[in-house]
PDB file of C-alpha atoms in Angstrom:
ATOM      1  CA  MET N   1       8.551  -9.413 -28.853  1.00  0.00           C
ATOM      2  CA  LYS N   2      11.869 -11.187 -28.865  1.00  0.00           C
ATOM      3  CA  GLN N   3      12.912 -13.512 -25.972  1.00  0.00           C
ATOM      4  CA  VAL N   4      14.391 -11.429 -23.122  1.00  0.00           C
ATOM      5  CA  HIS N   5      16.537 -12.810 -20.368  1.00  0.00           C
ATOM      6  CA  LEU N   6      17.716 -11.253 -17.068  1.00  0.00           C
ATOM      7  CA  SER N   7      21.433 -10.650 -16.946  1.00  0.00           C
ATOM      8  CA  ASP N   8      23.494 -10.773 -13.798  1.00  0.00           C
ATOM      9  CA  SER N   9      23.840  -7.045 -13.690  1.00  0.00           C
ATOM     10  CA  GLU N  10      20.158  -6.456 -14.224  1.00  0.00           C
ATOM     11  CA  PHE N  11      19.278  -8.890 -11.468  1.00  0.00           C
ATOM     12  CA  SER N  12      21.654  -7.035  -9.097  1.00  0.00           C
ATOM     13  CA  LEU N  13      19.985  -3.721  -9.846  1.00  0.00           C
ATOM     14  CA  LEU N  14      16.514  -5.111  -9.464  1.00  0.00           C
ATOM     15  CA  ALA N  15      17.401  -6.924  -6.235  1.00  0.00           C
ATOM     16  CA  GLN N  16      18.656  -3.708  -4.808  1.00  0.00           C
ATOM     17  CA  LEU N  17      15.478  -1.895  -5.806  1.00  0.00           C
ATOM     18  CA  ILE N  18      13.241  -4.567  -4.495  1.00  0.00           C
ATOM     19  CA  ASP N  19      15.127  -4.576  -1.057  1.00  0.00           C
ATOM     20  CA  ARG N  20      14.996  -0.786  -0.873  1.00  0.00           C
ATOM     21  CA  GLU N  21      11.267  -0.560  -1.812  1.00  0.00           C
ATOM     22  CA  MET N  22       9.827  -3.676  -0.171  1.00  0.00           C
ATOM     23  CA  GLY N  23      12.447  -5.096   2.177  1.00  0.00           C
ATOM     24  CA  ILE N  24      12.588  -8.368   0.289  1.00  0.00           C
ATOM     25  CA  PHE N  25      16.105  -9.832   0.198  1.00  0.00           C
ATOM     26  CA  LEU N  26      16.893 -11.761  -2.982  1.00  0.00           C
ATOM     27  CA  GLU N  27      19.876 -14.242  -3.044  1.00  0.00           C
ATOM     28  CA  LYS N  28      21.556 -14.856  -6.446  1.00  0.00           C
ATOM     29  CA  ASP N  29      19.848 -18.183  -6.716  1.00  0.00           C
ATOM     30  CA  LYS N  30      16.581 -16.321  -7.073  1.00  0.00           C
ATOM     31  CA  LYS N  31      17.525 -14.939 -10.472  1.00  0.00           C
ATOM     32  CA  TYR N  32      15.476 -17.341 -12.440  1.00  0.00           C
ATOM     33  CA  PHE N  33      12.444 -16.781  -9.977  1.00  0.00           C
ATOM     34  CA  VAL N  34      12.615 -13.067 -10.474  1.00  0.00           C
ATOM     35  CA  GLU N  35      12.967 -13.387 -14.308  1.00  0.00           C
ATOM     36  CA  THR N  36       9.943 -15.780 -14.482  1.00  0.00           C
ATOM     37  CA  LYS N  37       7.706 -13.558 -12.182  1.00  0.00           C
ATOM     38  CA  LEU N  38       8.588 -10.226 -13.756  1.00  0.00           C
ATOM     39  CA  LYS N  39       8.689 -11.149 -17.471  1.00  0.00           C
ATOM     40  CA  PRO N  40       4.900 -10.901 -17.879  1.00  0.00           C
ATOM     41  CA  LEU N  41       5.071  -7.397 -16.335  1.00  0.00           C
ATOM     42  CA  LEU N  42       7.913  -6.518 -18.731  1.00  0.00           C
ATOM     43  CA  HIS N  43       5.718  -7.481 -21.728  1.00  0.00           C
ATOM     44  CA  GLU N  44       2.644  -5.782 -20.311  1.00  0.00           C
ATOM     45  CA  MET N  45       4.521  -2.550 -20.042  1.00  0.00           C
ATOM     46  CA  GLY N  46       5.924  -2.835 -23.558  1.00  0.00           C
ATOM     47  CA  LEU N  47       9.542  -2.705 -22.285  1.00  0.00           C
ATOM     48  CA  HIS N  48      12.464  -4.147 -24.072  1.00  0.00           C
ATOM     49  CA  SER N  49      14.626  -5.233 -21.289  1.00  0.00           C
ATOM     50  CA  PHE N  50      14.877  -5.717 -17.562  1.00  0.00           C
ATOM     51  CA  LEU N  51      17.121  -2.722 -17.448  1.00  0.00           C
ATOM     52  CA  ASP N  52      14.299  -0.607 -18.860  1.00  0.00           C
ATOM     53  CA  LEU N  53      12.008  -2.017 -16.108  1.00  0.00           C
ATOM     54  CA  TYR N  54      14.564  -1.098 -13.454  1.00  0.00           C
ATOM     55  CA  HIS N  55      14.957   2.440 -14.691  1.00  0.00           C
ATOM     56  CA  LYS N  56      11.143   2.944 -14.994  1.00  0.00           C
ATOM     57  CA  ALA N  57      10.524   1.613 -11.410  1.00  0.00           C
ATOM     58  CA  ALA N  58      13.513   3.458  -9.939  1.00  0.00           C
ATOM     59  CA  SER N  59      12.560   6.789 -11.461  1.00  0.00           C
ATOM     60  CA  ALA N  60       9.294   6.886  -9.441  1.00  0.00           C
ATOM     61  CA  PRO N  61       9.649   5.169  -6.037  1.00  0.00           C
ATOM     62  CA  GLY N  62       6.249   4.013  -4.681  1.00  0.00           C
ATOM     63  CA  HIS N  63       4.910   4.246  -8.235  1.00  0.00           C
ATOM     64  CA  HIS N  64       2.259   1.668  -9.431  1.00  0.00           C
ATOM     65  CA  LEU N  65       4.977  -0.200 -11.172  1.00  0.00           C
ATOM     66  CA  ALA N  66       6.740  -0.900  -7.893  1.00  0.00           C
ATOM     67  CA  GLN N  67       3.353  -2.081  -6.625  1.00  0.00           C
ATOM     68  CA  ALA N  68       2.888  -4.360  -9.650  1.00  0.00           C
ATOM     69  CA  MET N  69       6.341  -5.805  -9.034  1.00  0.00           C
ATOM     70  CA  ALA N  70       5.328  -6.541  -5.359  1.00  0.00           C
ATOM     71  CA  GLU N  71       2.183  -8.331  -6.607  1.00  0.00           C
ATOM     72  CA  ALA N  72       4.259 -10.387  -8.925  1.00  0.00           C
ATOM     73  CA  LEU N  73       6.969 -11.462  -6.405  1.00  0.00           C
ATOM     74  CA  THR N  74       4.772 -12.139  -3.377  1.00  0.00           C
ATOM     75  CA  THR N  75       3.788 -15.833  -3.150  1.00  0.00           C
ATOM     76  CA  ASN N  76       0.688 -15.373  -0.750  1.00  0.00           C
ATOM     77  CA  GLU N  77       1.475 -18.859   0.779  1.00  0.00           C
ATOM     78  CA  THR N  78      -1.049 -19.339   3.567  1.00  0.00           C
ATOM     79  CA  SER N  79      -3.440 -21.692   5.401  1.00  0.00           C
ATOM     80  CA  TRP N  80      -6.047 -21.878   8.114  1.00  0.00           C
ATOM     81  CA  PHE N  81      -4.831 -22.219  11.726  1.00  0.00           C
ATOM     82  CA  ARG N  82      -1.297 -22.664  10.486  1.00  0.00           C
ATOM     83  CA  ASP N  83       0.791 -24.847  12.873  1.00  0.00           C
ATOM     84  CA  GLY N  84      -2.151 -25.147  15.168  1.00  0.00           C
ATOM     85  CA  GLY N  85      -0.466 -24.287  18.493  1.00  0.00           C
ATOM     86  CA  PRO N  86      -0.583 -20.460  18.202  1.00  0.00           C
ATOM     87  CA  TYR N  87      -4.365 -20.439  17.822  1.00  0.00           C
ATOM     88  CA  LYS N  88      -4.869 -22.857  20.691  1.00  0.00           C
ATOM     89  CA  ALA N  89      -2.612 -20.640  22.826  1.00  0.00           C
ATOM     90  CA  LEU N  90      -4.681 -17.607  21.884  1.00  0.00           C
ATOM     91  CA  GLU N  91      -7.959 -19.347  22.686  1.00  0.00           C
ATOM     92  CA  LYS N  92      -7.013 -20.961  25.934  1.00  0.00           C
ATOM     93  CA  GLU N  93      -4.541 -18.662  27.533  1.00  0.00           C
ATOM     94  CA  ILE N  94      -3.522 -15.457  25.770  1.00  0.00           C
ATOM     95  CA  PHE N  95      -6.970 -13.988  24.880  1.00  0.00           C
ATOM     96  CA  PRO N  96      -8.285 -14.611  28.501  1.00  0.00           C
ATOM     97  CA  LYS N  97      -5.222 -12.996  30.113  1.00  0.00           C
ATOM     98  CA  THR N  98      -5.187 -10.051  27.644  1.00  0.00           C
ATOM     99  CA  ALA N  99      -9.030  -9.556  28.098  1.00  0.00           C
ATOM    100  CA  ARG N 100      -8.503  -9.124  31.846  1.00  0.00           C
ATOM    101  CA  THR N 101      -5.752  -6.598  31.216  1.00  0.00           C
ATOM    102  CA  VAL N 102      -7.872  -4.695  28.687  1.00  0.00           C
ATOM    103  CA  HIS N 103     -10.811  -4.660  31.034  1.00  0.00           C
ATOM    104  CA  ASP N 104      -8.750  -3.379  33.881  1.00  0.00           C
ATOM    105  CA  HIS N 105      -7.377  -0.520  31.759  1.00  0.00           C
ATOM    106  CA  ARG N 106     -10.872   0.204  30.365  1.00  0.00           C
ATOM    107  CA  ARG N 107      -9.691   0.006  26.680  1.00  0.00           C
ATOM    108  CA  GLY N 108     -12.638  -1.993  25.539  1.00  0.00           C
ATOM    109  CA  LYS N 109     -10.909  -4.039  22.783  1.00  0.00           C
ATOM    110  CA  ILE N 110      -8.040  -6.317  22.331  1.00  0.00           C
ATOM    111  CA  ARG N 111      -5.907  -5.044  19.349  1.00  0.00           C
ATOM    112  CA  VAL N 112      -4.196  -7.591  17.199  1.00  0.00           C
ATOM    113  CA  TRP N 113      -2.007  -7.041  14.084  1.00  0.00           C
ATOM    114  CA  SER N 114      -1.720  -9.750  11.486  1.00  0.00           C
ATOM    115  CA  ALA N 115       1.279  -8.644   9.328  1.00  0.00           C
ATOM    116  CA  ALA N 116       1.568  -9.977   5.745  1.00  0.00           C
ATOM    117  CA  CYS N 117      -1.966 -11.463   5.983  1.00  0.00           C
ATOM    118  CA  SER N 118      -2.154 -12.627   2.454  1.00  0.00           C
ATOM    119  CA  THR N 119      -5.678 -13.730   1.419  1.00  0.00           C
ATOM    120  CA  GLY N 120      -6.944 -13.514   4.962  1.00  0.00           C
ATOM    121  CA  GLN N 121      -6.719 -16.984   6.470  1.00  0.00           C
ATOM    122  CA  GLU N 122      -4.486 -15.908   9.386  1.00  0.00           C
ATOM    123  CA  PRO N 123      -6.527 -12.969  10.625  1.00  0.00           C
ATOM    124  CA  TYR N 124      -9.808 -14.848  10.120  1.00  0.00           C
ATOM    125  CA  SER N 125      -8.315 -17.836  12.061  1.00  0.00           C
ATOM    126  CA  ILE N 126      -7.391 -15.366  14.846  1.00  0.00           C
ATOM    127  CA  ALA N 127     -10.907 -14.082  14.907  1.00  0.00           C
ATOM    128  CA  MET N 128     -12.346 -17.548  15.162  1.00  0.00           C
ATOM    129  CA  ALA N 129     -10.008 -18.397  18.052  1.00  0.00           C
ATOM    130  CA  PHE N 130     -11.401 -15.351  19.825  1.00  0.00           C
ATOM    131  CA  LEU N 131     -15.012 -16.417  19.265  1.00  0.00           C
ATOM    132  CA  GLU N 132     -14.080 -19.953  20.422  1.00  0.00           C
ATOM    133  CA  SER N 133     -12.614 -18.414  23.642  1.00  0.00           C
ATOM    134  CA  LEU N 134     -15.850 -16.495  24.164  1.00  0.00           C
ATOM    135  CA  ASP N 135     -18.032 -19.498  23.595  1.00  0.00           C
ATOM    136  CA  GLY N 136     -15.840 -21.691  25.863  1.00  0.00           C
ATOM    137  CA  GLY N 137     -16.259 -19.289  28.760  1.00  0.00           C
ATOM    138  CA  HIS N 138     -12.494 -18.461  28.798  1.00  0.00           C
ATOM    139  CA  ILE N 139     -13.255 -14.792  28.508  1.00  0.00           C
ATOM    140  CA  THR N 140     -15.702 -13.808  31.225  1.00  0.00           C
ATOM    141  CA  ASP N 141     -15.543  -9.931  30.895  1.00  0.00           C
ATOM    142  CA  HIS N 142     -17.137  -8.284  27.898  1.00  0.00           C
ATOM    143  CA  VAL N 143     -14.143  -7.383  25.917  1.00  0.00           C
ATOM    144  CA  GLY N 144     -14.176  -6.895  22.116  1.00  0.00           C
ATOM    145  CA  LEU N 145     -11.545  -7.612  19.467  1.00  0.00           C
ATOM    146  CA  GLU N 146     -10.042  -5.519  16.612  1.00  0.00           C
ATOM    147  CA  ILE N 147      -7.708  -7.122  14.139  1.00  0.00           C
ATOM    148  CA  THR N 148      -5.749  -4.972  11.755  1.00  0.00           C
ATOM    149  CA  ALA N 149      -4.562  -7.166   8.839  1.00  0.00           C
ATOM    150  CA  THR N 150      -1.991  -5.707   6.427  1.00  0.00           C
ATOM    151  CA  ASP N 151      -0.242  -6.878   3.265  1.00  0.00           C
ATOM    152  CA  ILE N 152       1.781  -5.296   0.472  1.00  0.00           C
ATOM    153  CA  SER N 153      -0.407  -7.093  -2.185  1.00  0.00           C
ATOM    154  CA  LYS N 154      -3.595  -5.340  -3.084  1.00  0.00           C
ATOM    155  CA  ASP N 155      -4.821  -8.319  -5.025  1.00  0.00           C
ATOM    156  CA  ALA N 156      -4.461 -10.563  -1.931  1.00  0.00           C
ATOM    157  CA  LEU N 157      -6.234  -7.970   0.239  1.00  0.00           C
ATOM    158  CA  ALA N 158      -9.128  -7.770  -2.164  1.00  0.00           C
ATOM    159  CA  ALA N 159      -9.577 -11.482  -1.989  1.00  0.00           C
ATOM    160  CA  ALA N 160      -9.306 -11.410   1.697  1.00  0.00           C
ATOM    161  CA  GLN N 161     -12.042  -8.764   2.048  1.00  0.00           C
ATOM    162  CA  LYS N 162     -14.502 -10.856   0.212  1.00  0.00           C
ATOM    163  CA  GLY N 163     -14.306 -13.750   2.722  1.00  0.00           C
ATOM    164  CA  ARG N 164     -15.171 -16.333   0.132  1.00  0.00           C
ATOM    165  CA  TYR N 165     -13.003 -19.397  -0.436  1.00  0.00           C
ATOM    166  CA  ASP N 166     -13.139 -22.260  -2.758  1.00  0.00           C
ATOM    167  CA  GLN N 167     -12.808 -25.911  -1.766  1.00  0.00           C
ATOM    168  CA  LEU N 168      -9.084 -26.052  -2.397  1.00  0.00           C
ATOM    169  CA  ALA N 169      -8.474 -23.071   0.053  1.00  0.00           C
ATOM    170  CA  ILE N 170     -10.795 -24.528   2.650  1.00  0.00           C
ATOM    171  CA  GLU N 171      -8.987 -27.886   2.526  1.00  0.00           C
ATOM    172  CA  ARG N 172      -5.833 -26.194   3.617  1.00  0.00           C
ATOM    173  CA  GLY N 173      -6.274 -26.414   7.405  1.00  0.00           C
ATOM    174  CA  MET N 174      -9.939 -25.642   8.079  1.00  0.00           C
ATOM    175  CA  PRO N 175     -11.372 -28.086  10.711  1.00  0.00           C
ATOM    176  CA  LYS N 176     -14.762 -29.588   9.792  1.00  0.00           C
ATOM    177  CA  ASP N 177     -16.516 -28.257  12.992  1.00  0.00           C
ATOM    178  CA  ARG N 178     -15.379 -24.670  12.335  1.00  0.00           C
ATOM    179  CA  LEU N 179     -16.286 -24.886   8.721  1.00  0.00           C
ATOM    180  CA  GLU N 180     -19.833 -25.810   9.701  1.00  0.00           C
ATOM    181  CA  LYS N 181     -19.925 -23.172  12.383  1.00  0.00           C
ATOM    182  CA  TYR N 182     -18.375 -20.215  10.642  1.00  0.00           C
ATOM    183  CA  PHE N 183     -19.157 -20.753   6.940  1.00  0.00           C
ATOM    184  CA  SER N 184     -22.048 -21.020   4.650  1.00  0.00           C
ATOM    185  CA  PRO N 185     -21.776 -22.963   1.369  1.00  0.00           C
ATOM    186  CA  ASP N 186     -22.647 -20.846  -1.703  1.00  0.00           C
ATOM    187  CA  GLY N 187     -22.199 -22.684  -5.024  1.00  0.00           C
ATOM    188  CA  LYS N 188     -18.623 -23.801  -5.314  1.00  0.00           C
ATOM    189  CA  GLU N 189     -17.453 -21.585  -2.625  1.00  0.00           C
ATOM    190  CA  TYR N 190     -17.843 -20.961   1.125  1.00  0.00           C
ATOM    191  CA  GLU N 191     -18.747 -17.637   2.584  1.00  0.00           C
ATOM    192  CA  LEU N 192     -17.379 -16.527   5.974  1.00  0.00           C
ATOM    193  CA  SER N 193     -19.928 -15.422   8.546  1.00  0.00           C
ATOM    194  CA  GLY N 194     -20.366 -11.762   9.248  1.00  0.00           C
ATOM    195  CA  ASP N 195     -19.470 -12.374  12.931  1.00  0.00           C
ATOM    196  CA  VAL N 196     -16.010 -13.243  11.900  1.00  0.00           C
ATOM    197  CA  LYS N 197     -15.530 -10.697   9.123  1.00  0.00           C
ATOM    198  CA  LYS N 198     -16.548  -7.683  11.233  1.00  0.00           C
ATOM    199  CA  LEU N 199     -13.610  -8.357  13.628  1.00  0.00           C
ATOM    200  CA  VAL N 200     -11.097  -7.873  10.821  1.00  0.00           C
ATOM    201  CA  HIS N 201     -10.059  -4.720   9.129  1.00  0.00           C
ATOM    202  CA  PHE N 202      -7.757  -4.907   6.096  1.00  0.00           C
ATOM    203  CA  LYS N 203      -5.186  -2.323   5.140  1.00  0.00           C
ATOM    204  CA  HIS N 204      -2.609  -1.970   2.323  1.00  0.00           C
ATOM    205  CA  PHE N 205       0.711  -1.593   4.048  1.00  0.00           C
ATOM    206  CA  ASN N 206       4.465  -1.772   3.265  1.00  0.00           C
ATOM    207  CA  LEU N 207       6.547  -3.049   6.200  1.00  0.00           C
ATOM    208  CA  LYS N 208       9.183  -0.506   5.221  1.00  0.00           C
ATOM    209  CA  LYS N 209       6.814   2.276   6.491  1.00  0.00           C
ATOM    210  CA  SER N 210       6.532   3.518   9.982  1.00  0.00           C
ATOM    211  CA  LEU N 211       4.339   1.378  12.259  1.00  0.00           C
ATOM    212  CA  HIS N 212       2.971   4.488  14.059  1.00  0.00           C
ATOM    213  CA  GLU N 213      -0.072   4.802  11.739  1.00  0.00           C
ATOM    214  CA  LEU N 214      -1.165   1.375  12.846  1.00  0.00           C
ATOM    215  CA  GLY N 215      -1.272   2.262  16.439  1.00  0.00           C
ATOM    216  CA  MET N 216      -0.388   0.028  19.443  1.00  0.00           C
ATOM    217  CA  PHE N 217      -1.208  -3.669  19.835  1.00  0.00           C
ATOM    218  CA  ASP N 218      -1.736  -6.304  22.459  1.00  0.00           C
ATOM    219  CA  ILE N 219      -0.771  -9.100  20.084  1.00  0.00           C
ATOM    220  CA  ILE N 220       1.246  -9.250  16.971  1.00  0.00           C
ATOM    221  CA  PHE N 221       1.481 -12.041  14.338  1.00  0.00           C
ATOM    222  CA  LEU N 222       4.647 -11.586  12.312  1.00  0.00           C
ATOM    223  CA  ARG N 223       4.719 -15.110  11.035  1.00  0.00           C
ATOM    224  CA  ASN N 224       6.707 -16.434   8.045  1.00  0.00           C
ATOM    225  CA  VAL N 225       7.487 -12.997   6.653  1.00  0.00           C
ATOM    226  CA  ALA N 226      10.763 -11.820   8.141  1.00  0.00           C
ATOM    227  CA  ILE N 227      12.471 -14.826   6.544  1.00  0.00           C
ATOM    228  CA  TYR N 228      12.329 -12.992   3.305  1.00  0.00           C
ATOM    229  CA  PHE N 229      14.201  -9.927   4.583  1.00  0.00           C
ATOM    230  CA  SER N 230      17.788  -8.991   4.974  1.00  0.00           C
ATOM    231  CA  ALA N 231      19.519  -9.301   8.429  1.00  0.00           C
ATOM    232  CA  GLU N 232      19.653  -5.491   8.754  1.00  0.00           C
ATOM    233  CA  PHE N 233      15.956  -4.925   7.856  1.00  0.00           C
ATOM    234  CA  LYS N 234      14.821  -7.848  10.112  1.00  0.00           C
ATOM    235  CA  LYS N 235      16.631  -6.274  12.980  1.00  0.00           C
ATOM    236  CA  ASP N 236      15.029  -2.932  12.290  1.00  0.00           C
ATOM    237  CA  LEU N 237      11.556  -4.507  11.883  1.00  0.00           C
ATOM    238  CA  MET N 238      11.847  -6.433  15.117  1.00  0.00           C
ATOM    239  CA  ALA N 239      12.763  -3.292  17.054  1.00  0.00           C
ATOM    240  CA  ARG N 240       9.873  -1.419  15.541  1.00  0.00           C
ATOM    241  CA  THR N 241       7.497  -4.305  16.237  1.00  0.00           C
ATOM    242  CA  ALA N 242       8.463  -4.261  19.810  1.00  0.00           C
ATOM    243  CA  GLY N 243       7.748  -0.513  19.847  1.00  0.00           C
ATOM    244  CA  ALA N 244       4.231  -1.316  18.464  1.00  0.00           C
ATOM    245  CA  LEU N 245       3.466  -3.810  21.281  1.00  0.00           C
ATOM    246  CA  ARG N 246       1.964  -2.695  24.536  1.00  0.00           C
ATOM    247  CA  GLN N 247       3.926  -3.682  27.657  1.00  0.00           C
ATOM    248  CA  GLU N 248       3.743  -7.502  28.212  1.00  0.00           C
ATOM    249  CA  GLY N 249       2.078  -7.819  24.759  1.00  0.00           C
ATOM    250  CA  TYR N 250       2.507 -10.996  22.843  1.00  0.00           C
ATOM    251  CA  LEU N 251       4.456 -11.783  19.560  1.00  0.00           C
ATOM    252  CA  PHE N 252       4.076 -14.835  17.378  1.00  0.00           C
ATOM    253  CA  LEU N 253       6.644 -15.699  14.802  1.00  0.00           C
ATOM    254  CA  GLY N 254       6.671 -18.551  12.261  1.00  0.00           C
ATOM    255  CA  SER N 255       7.706 -22.062  13.382  1.00  0.00           C
ATOM    256  CA  SER N 256      11.103 -21.740  11.696  1.00  0.00           C
ATOM    257  CA  GLU N 257      11.703 -18.241  13.054  1.00  0.00           C
ATOM    258  CA  SER N 258      13.086 -17.100  16.380  1.00  0.00           C
ATOM    259  CA  ALA N 259      13.548 -13.894  18.512  1.00  0.00           C
ATOM    260  CA  ALA N 260      16.446 -15.421  20.372  1.00  0.00           C
ATOM    261  CA  GLY N 261      18.627 -12.590  19.192  1.00  0.00           C
ATOM    262  CA  TYR N 262      16.345 -10.017  20.828  1.00  0.00           C
ATOM    263  CA  LYS N 263      16.332 -11.117  24.434  1.00  0.00           C
ATOM    264  CA  ASN N 264      16.533  -7.472  25.462  1.00  0.00           C
ATOM    265  CA  LEU N 265      13.049  -7.038  23.948  1.00  0.00           C
ATOM    266  CA  PHE N 266      11.121 -10.293  24.362  1.00  0.00           C
ATOM    267  CA  ALA N 267      10.861 -13.260  26.792  1.00  0.00           C
ATOM    268  CA  LEU N 268      10.382 -16.680  25.392  1.00  0.00           C
ATOM    269  CA  HIS N 269       7.190 -18.735  26.353  1.00  0.00           C
ATOM    270  CA  HIS N 270       5.905 -22.260  25.613  1.00  0.00           C
ATOM    271  CA  GLY N 271       2.334 -23.413  25.905  1.00  0.00           C
ATOM    272  CA  HIS N 272      -0.404 -25.271  24.117  1.00  0.00           C
ATOM    273  CA  GLY N 273       1.971 -26.614  21.506  1.00  0.00           C
ATOM    274  CA  ALA N 274       3.211 -23.113  20.591  1.00  0.00           C
ATOM    275  CA  ILE N 275       6.323 -21.004  21.084  1.00  0.00           C
ATOM    276  CA  TYR N 276       5.644 -17.294  21.475  1.00  0.00           C
ATOM    277  CA  TYR N 277       7.215 -14.180  22.931  1.00  0.00           C
ATOM    278  CA  GLN N 278       6.179 -11.562  25.492  1.00  0.00           C
ATOM    279  CA  LYS N 279       7.457  -7.942  25.481  1.00  0.00           C
ATOM    280  CA  ILE N 280       9.678  -7.380  28.444  1.00  0.00           C
TER     281      ILE N 280
END
């Protein structure tokens, strides 16, 4: 097959489609990135141009081709206990407070949503923080935990569900004491314990969809994902996220993100080296 390049007009069409289908906003300087990531898919489909790819994907919204494009364009950048503070705040303060509220309302379980969970490091880190809170006596009442972890990438979710990580993945943020406590070495990989895995339920989910099917949550991690969205979609997503949080529930964003523009929805809090928000 001859060498194919992405024209400006083709990039514009694909960028509009990707924004419409996935909510990902692509600046003009991402043209080479899109060309590089989608070219293997173009060849795999036997298509002759990026315009053909656009027409084929646009003719069947939600089709497997749109999913394949999502797989190609998502980076799945992640690490264990990313930025540290949010997990310390969970363990020492937020889980104990939320456990008391859940117990008082006889709901039985704290519900957490990990959005754009990638290969599982974030939700599993949340689960370990909960178990540490239990072991440390910070949660005195018998309250369970249910984490719903979602991502648009089926490949990433499949890897997450296995709960097996190689040395390179482990080295990205996993403390030695928690590695020894929650993992078992198996050949060149480490297998996560069942006590952690059973707390997390993975689900394929596009953030463009209604959040109603996910239910209501006490805590939401929407970290390092909204930065890829247009201002319009980000505003819509933040409003819907607030709607999915129980009253006085907690929201965590990425270290470079802020909910300062949503003071009618969230109150800012600091603690344990973390910045987080509480639904008003």
